[in-house]
PDB file of C-alpha atoms in Angstrom:
ATOM      1  CA  MET A   1     -19.785 -21.794 -13.663  1.00  0.00           C
ATOM      2  CA  PHE A   2     -17.959 -20.957 -10.432  1.00  0.00           C
ATOM      3  CA  LEU A   3     -19.264 -17.382 -10.481  1.00  0.00           C
ATOM      4  CA  THR A   4     -22.844 -18.614 -10.916  1.00  0.00           C
ATOM      5  CA  ALA A   5     -22.471 -20.955  -7.929  1.00  0.00           C
ATOM      6  CA  LEU A   6     -20.924 -18.191  -5.846  1.00  0.00           C
ATOM      7  CA  ILE A   7     -23.752 -15.789  -6.627  1.00  0.00           C
ATOM      8  CA  ALA A   8     -26.324 -18.465  -5.798  1.00  0.00           C
ATOM      9  CA  ILE A   9     -24.934 -19.089  -2.299  1.00  0.00           C
ATOM     10  CA  THR A  10     -24.184 -15.446  -1.397  1.00  0.00           C
ATOM     11  CA  PRO A  11     -27.090 -13.881   0.494  1.00  0.00           C
ATOM     12  CA  ALA A  12     -28.370 -10.632  -0.974  1.00  0.00           C
ATOM     13  CA  GLY A  13     -27.138  -7.611   0.932  1.00  0.00           C
ATOM     14  CA  ALA A  14     -24.545  -9.589   2.924  1.00  0.00           C
ATOM     15  CA  GLN A  15     -22.216  -7.199   4.713  1.00  0.00           C
ATOM     16  CA  GLU A  16     -19.302  -7.510   7.047  1.00  0.00           C
ATOM     17  CA  LYS A  17     -20.270  -6.837  10.668  1.00  0.00           C
ATOM     18  CA  VAL A  18     -19.115  -3.493  12.046  1.00  0.00           C
ATOM     19  CA  ASP A  19     -17.774  -3.300  15.589  1.00  0.00           C
ATOM     20  CA  SER A  20     -19.531  -0.094  16.629  1.00  0.00           C
ATOM     21  CA  ALA A  21     -18.012  -0.058  20.115  1.00  0.00           C
ATOM     22  CA  THR A  22     -14.462  -0.077  18.740  1.00  0.00           C
ATOM     23  CA  ILE A  23     -15.287   2.609  16.182  1.00  0.00           C
ATOM     24  CA  THR A  24     -16.747   4.753  18.978  1.00  0.00           C
ATOM     25  CA  LYS A  25     -13.554   4.301  21.041  1.00  0.00           C
ATOM     26  CA  ILE A  26     -11.352   5.290  18.110  1.00  0.00           C
ATOM     27  CA  ARG A  27     -13.513   8.299  17.301  1.00  0.00           C
ATOM     28  CA  ALA A  28     -13.487   9.479  20.938  1.00  0.00           C
ATOM     29  CA  GLU A  29      -9.725   9.019  21.216  1.00  0.00           C
ATOM     30  CA  GLY A  30      -9.052  10.883  18.004  1.00  0.00           C
ATOM     31  CA  LEU A  31     -11.521  13.719  18.424  1.00  0.00           C
ATOM     32  CA  GLN A  32     -11.848  14.260  22.178  1.00  0.00           C
ATOM     33  CA  ARG A  33      -8.887  12.908  24.146  1.00  0.00           C
ATOM     34  CA  SER A  34      -5.994  12.738  21.718  1.00  0.00           C
ATOM     35  CA  GLN A  35      -2.814  14.441  22.830  1.00  0.00           C
ATOM     36  CA  VAL A  36      -0.685  12.656  20.262  1.00  0.00           C
ATOM     37  CA  MET A  37       1.545  14.636  17.928  1.00  0.00           C
ATOM     38  CA  ASP A  38       0.367  14.661  14.330  1.00  0.00           C
ATOM     39  CA  VAL A  39       3.364  12.714  13.016  1.00  0.00           C
ATOM     40  CA  PHE A  40       2.585   9.628  15.106  1.00  0.00           C
ATOM     41  CA  ASP A  41      -0.606   8.568  13.366  1.00  0.00           C
ATOM     42  CA  HIS A  42      -0.467   4.992  14.715  1.00  0.00           C
ATOM     43  CA  LEU A  43      -0.595   5.879  18.439  1.00  0.00           C
ATOM     44  CA  SER A  44      -4.330   6.624  18.532  1.00  0.00           C
ATOM     45  CA  PHE A  45      -4.949   3.031  17.423  1.00  0.00           C
ATOM     46  CA  ILE A  46      -2.645   1.649  20.132  1.00  0.00           C
ATOM     47  CA  ALA A  47      -4.453   3.766  22.749  1.00  0.00           C
ATOM     48  CA  VAL A  48      -7.688   1.838  22.112  1.00  0.00           C
ATOM     49  CA  GLY A  49      -6.020  -1.575  22.022  1.00  0.00           C
ATOM     50  CA  LEU A  50      -5.547  -2.020  18.270  1.00  0.00           C
ATOM     51  CA  PRO A  51      -2.168  -2.711  16.682  1.00  0.00           C
ATOM     52  CA  GLY A  52      -0.173   0.196  15.352  1.00  0.00           C
ATOM     53  CA  PHE A  53       2.890  -0.104  13.183  1.00  0.00           C
ATOM     54  CA  GLN A  54       5.563   2.528  12.744  1.00  0.00           C
ATOM     55  CA  ALA A  55       8.385   2.053  10.283  1.00  0.00           C
ATOM     56  CA  VAL A  56      11.946   2.882  11.228  1.00  0.00           C
ATOM     57  CA  GLN A  57      13.050   5.690   8.948  1.00  0.00           C
ATOM     58  CA  ASP A  58      16.356   7.306   8.118  1.00  0.00           C
ATOM     59  CA  TYR A  59      15.726  10.989   8.803  1.00  0.00           C
ATOM     60  CA  ASN A  60      19.115  12.079   7.424  1.00  0.00           C
ATOM     61  CA  ASN A  61      17.619  12.174   3.934  1.00  0.00           C
ATOM     62  CA  TYR A  62      13.938  12.574   4.796  1.00  0.00           C
ATOM     63  CA  ASP A  63      12.252  15.953   5.006  1.00  0.00           C
ATOM     64  CA  VAL A  64       9.396  15.589   7.508  1.00  0.00           C
ATOM     65  CA  ARG A  65       7.490  18.374   5.744  1.00  0.00           C
ATOM     66  CA  THR A  66       6.928  15.999   2.830  1.00  0.00           C
ATOM     67  CA  HIS A  67       5.486  13.151   4.929  1.00  0.00           C
ATOM     68  CA  HIS A  68       2.339  11.758   3.268  1.00  0.00           C
ATOM     69  CA  THR A  69       2.432  14.230   0.398  1.00  0.00           C
ATOM     70  CA  ASN A  70       3.083  14.134  -3.303  1.00  0.00           C
ATOM     71  CA  MET A  71       6.825  14.236  -2.470  1.00  0.00           C
ATOM     72  CA  ASP A  72       6.660  10.930  -0.535  1.00  0.00           C
ATOM     73  CA  THR A  73       7.075   8.717  -3.592  1.00  0.00           C
ATOM     74  CA  TYR A  74       8.246   5.227  -4.478  1.00  0.00           C
ATOM     75  CA  GLU A  75      11.260   6.675  -6.302  1.00  0.00           C
ATOM     76  CA  ARG A  76      12.407   8.473  -3.145  1.00  0.00           C
ATOM     77  CA  ALA A  77      12.310   5.297  -1.047  1.00  0.00           C
ATOM     78  CA  GLY A  78      13.683   2.975  -3.692  1.00  0.00           C
ATOM     79  CA  ARG A  79      12.581  -0.514  -4.648  1.00  0.00           C
ATOM     80  CA  ARG A  80      14.642  -2.443  -2.078  1.00  0.00           C
ATOM     81  CA  ARG A  81      13.488  -0.338   0.877  1.00  0.00           C
ATOM     82  CA  ALA A  82       9.842  -0.441  -0.244  1.00  0.00           C
ATOM     83  CA  GLU A  83       9.875  -4.234  -0.672  1.00  0.00           C
ATOM     84  CA  THR A  84      11.600  -4.820   2.670  1.00  0.00           C
ATOM     85  CA  SER A  85       9.276  -2.470   4.562  1.00  0.00           C
ATOM     86  CA  SER A  86       6.083  -3.891   3.045  1.00  0.00           C
ATOM     87  CA  GLY A  87       7.171  -7.466   3.629  1.00  0.00           C
ATOM     88  CA  ARG A  88       7.952  -6.823   7.265  1.00  0.00           C
ATOM     89  CA  ARG A  89       4.672  -4.986   7.876  1.00  0.00           C
ATOM     90  CA  CYS A  90       2.660  -7.699   6.164  1.00  0.00           C
ATOM     91  CA  ASN A  91       4.417 -10.446   8.111  1.00  0.00           C
ATOM     92  CA  ARG A  92       3.873  -8.627  11.427  1.00  0.00           C
ATOM     93  CA  ALA A  93       0.199  -7.979  10.722  1.00  0.00           C
ATOM     94  CA  LEU A  94      -0.436 -11.580   9.670  1.00  0.00           C
ATOM     95  CA  SER A  95       1.337 -13.070  12.674  1.00  0.00           C
ATOM     96  CA  CYS A  96      -0.552 -10.765  15.045  1.00  0.00           C
ATOM     97  CA  GLY A  97      -3.914 -11.599  13.521  1.00  0.00           C
ATOM     98  CA  HIS A  98      -3.439 -15.363  13.358  1.00  0.00           C
ATOM     99  CA  GLU A  99      -2.239 -15.666  16.931  1.00  0.00           C
ATOM    100  CA  GLY A 100      -4.651 -13.141  18.465  1.00  0.00           C
ATOM    101  CA  LEU A 101      -1.734 -10.916  19.421  1.00  0.00           C
ATOM    102  CA  CYS A 102      -3.197  -7.680  18.095  1.00  0.00           C
ATOM    103  CA  THR A 103      -3.339  -6.001  21.455  1.00  0.00           C
ATOM    104  CA  LYS A 104      -1.711  -2.985  23.021  1.00  0.00           C
ATOM    105  CA  SER A 105       1.190  -5.094  24.286  1.00  0.00           C
ATOM    106  CA  GLY A 106       1.377  -7.414  21.244  1.00  0.00           C
TER     107      GLY A 106
END
C-alpha cells in the first residue's frame, strides 16, 4: 500500500538537481590547477570550498604503497579502529551539513 502511494506521488523522471558550477570548479581544480600530492585526495575538495576529511593514521604499521588497494582491508585496520573512524567521520559530516558549516574553514 505504501509503495503504491509513493509511486503515485513521485513525478516521473524526478532527479536530484546538479550544481553544475560546483562540478566545474572541482573539475578545473583537479585537472588544470591542482598542485596537490596524490596522497592528499581531500585537498582538492577543500580548495573549492567543500569539506574534506582526512583520518589520522598510524604510519608505523602502514605501508603507503598499499593505500587504496587490495591490501587496504578491514582485517588490517581491525574492527575497533574501523568503527571508531567511521563514527567520527559520520558525526563530523552530519554536524557540518546540519549547521551549514561545510565550508573551507568549517
